[in-house]
PDB file of C-alpha atoms in Angstrom:
ATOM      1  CA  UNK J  64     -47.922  -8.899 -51.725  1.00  0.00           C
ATOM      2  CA  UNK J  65     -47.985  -8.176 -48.454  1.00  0.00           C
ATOM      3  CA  UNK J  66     -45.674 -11.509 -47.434  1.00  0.00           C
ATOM      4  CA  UNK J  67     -43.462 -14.335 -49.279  1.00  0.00           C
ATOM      5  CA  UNK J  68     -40.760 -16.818 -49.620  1.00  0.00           C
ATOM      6  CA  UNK J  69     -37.279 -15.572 -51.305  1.00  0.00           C
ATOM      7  CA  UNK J  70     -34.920 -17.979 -52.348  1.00  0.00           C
ATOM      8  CA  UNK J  71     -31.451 -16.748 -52.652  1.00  0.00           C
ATOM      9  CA  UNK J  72     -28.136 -17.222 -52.676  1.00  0.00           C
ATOM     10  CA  UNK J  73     -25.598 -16.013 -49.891  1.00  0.00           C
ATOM     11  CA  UNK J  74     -21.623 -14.996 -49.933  1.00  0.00           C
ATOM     12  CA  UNK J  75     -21.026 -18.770 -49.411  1.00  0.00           C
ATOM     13  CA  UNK J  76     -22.534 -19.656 -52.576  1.00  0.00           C
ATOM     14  CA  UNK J  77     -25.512 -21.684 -50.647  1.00  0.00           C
ATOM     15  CA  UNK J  78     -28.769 -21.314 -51.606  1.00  0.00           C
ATOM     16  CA  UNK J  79     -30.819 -19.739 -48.210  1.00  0.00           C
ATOM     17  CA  UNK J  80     -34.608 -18.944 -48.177  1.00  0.00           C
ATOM     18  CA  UNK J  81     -35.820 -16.106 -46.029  1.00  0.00           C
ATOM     19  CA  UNK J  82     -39.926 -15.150 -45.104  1.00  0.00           C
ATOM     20  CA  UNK J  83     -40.706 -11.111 -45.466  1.00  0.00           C
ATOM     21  CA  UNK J  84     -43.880  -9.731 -44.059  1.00  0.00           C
ATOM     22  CA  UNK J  85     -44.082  -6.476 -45.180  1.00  0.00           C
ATOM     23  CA  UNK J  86     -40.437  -5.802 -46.678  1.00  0.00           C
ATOM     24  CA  UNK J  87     -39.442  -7.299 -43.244  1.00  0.00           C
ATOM     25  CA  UNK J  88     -37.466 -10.740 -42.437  1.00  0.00           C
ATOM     26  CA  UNK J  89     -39.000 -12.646 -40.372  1.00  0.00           C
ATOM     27  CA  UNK J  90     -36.720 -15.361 -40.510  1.00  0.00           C
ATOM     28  CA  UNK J  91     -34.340 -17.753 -42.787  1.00  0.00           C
ATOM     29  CA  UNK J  92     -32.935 -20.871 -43.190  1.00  0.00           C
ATOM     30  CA  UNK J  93     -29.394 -22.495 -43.314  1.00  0.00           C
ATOM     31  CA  UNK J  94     -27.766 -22.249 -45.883  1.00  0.00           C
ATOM     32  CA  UNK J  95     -28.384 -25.493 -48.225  1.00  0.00           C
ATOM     33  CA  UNK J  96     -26.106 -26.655 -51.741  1.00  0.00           C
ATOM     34  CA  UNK J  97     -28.636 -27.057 -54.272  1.00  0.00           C
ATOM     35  CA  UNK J  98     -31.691 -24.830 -54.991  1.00  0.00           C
ATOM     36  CA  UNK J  99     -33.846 -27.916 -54.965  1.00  0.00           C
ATOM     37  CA  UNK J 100     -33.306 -28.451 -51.140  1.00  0.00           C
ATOM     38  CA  UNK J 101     -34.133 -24.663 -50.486  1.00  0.00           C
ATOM     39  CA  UNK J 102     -37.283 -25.435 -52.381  1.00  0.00           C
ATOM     40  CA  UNK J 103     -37.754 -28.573 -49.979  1.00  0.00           C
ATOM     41  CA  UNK J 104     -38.002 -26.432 -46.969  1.00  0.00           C
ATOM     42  CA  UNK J 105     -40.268 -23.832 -48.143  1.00  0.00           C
ATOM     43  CA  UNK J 106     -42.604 -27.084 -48.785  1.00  0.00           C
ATOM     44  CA  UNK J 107     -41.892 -28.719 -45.566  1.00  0.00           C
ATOM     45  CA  UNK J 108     -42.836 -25.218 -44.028  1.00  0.00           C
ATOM     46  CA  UNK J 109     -45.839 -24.753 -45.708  1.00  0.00           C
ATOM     47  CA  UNK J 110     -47.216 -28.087 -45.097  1.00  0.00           C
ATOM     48  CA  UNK J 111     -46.006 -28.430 -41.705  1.00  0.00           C
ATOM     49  CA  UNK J 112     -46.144 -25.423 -40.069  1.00  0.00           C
ATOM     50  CA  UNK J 113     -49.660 -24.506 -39.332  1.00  0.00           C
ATOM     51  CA  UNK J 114     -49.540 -27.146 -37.063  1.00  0.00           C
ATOM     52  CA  UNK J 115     -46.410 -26.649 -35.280  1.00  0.00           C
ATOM     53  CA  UNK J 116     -46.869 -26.284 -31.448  1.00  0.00           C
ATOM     54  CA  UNK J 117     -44.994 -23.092 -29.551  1.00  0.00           C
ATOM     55  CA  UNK J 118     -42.512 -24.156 -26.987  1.00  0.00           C
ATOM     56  CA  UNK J 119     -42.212 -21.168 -25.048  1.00  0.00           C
ATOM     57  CA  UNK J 120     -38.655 -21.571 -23.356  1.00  0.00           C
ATOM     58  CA  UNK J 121     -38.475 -18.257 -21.406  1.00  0.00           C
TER      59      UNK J 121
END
């Protein structure tokens, strides 16, 4: 698969999700305390991000 979500879990114990597009990060999250809530976001992404504006503040 050329791009997903990866939930993991960072030195700090938190649970973190990062997006990969080929093998790359595109970005990730703060770092949240239960797995559920790193779930959460990857929904909340999904659903709300093909909408999202860009706010280009160059």
């Amino acid at each position: 698969m050329a791009h997903h979500f990866e939930i993991y879990k960072d030195k700090a114990g938190e649970f973190r999700v990062r997006f990969k597009y080929n093998s790359e990060v595109m970005f990730s999250t703060e770092g949240y305390s239960t797995k559920a809530s790193a779930q959460n976001a990857i929904d909340s992404i999904k659903k709300n991000g093909p909408g999202a504006e860009v706010i280009d503040n160059s």
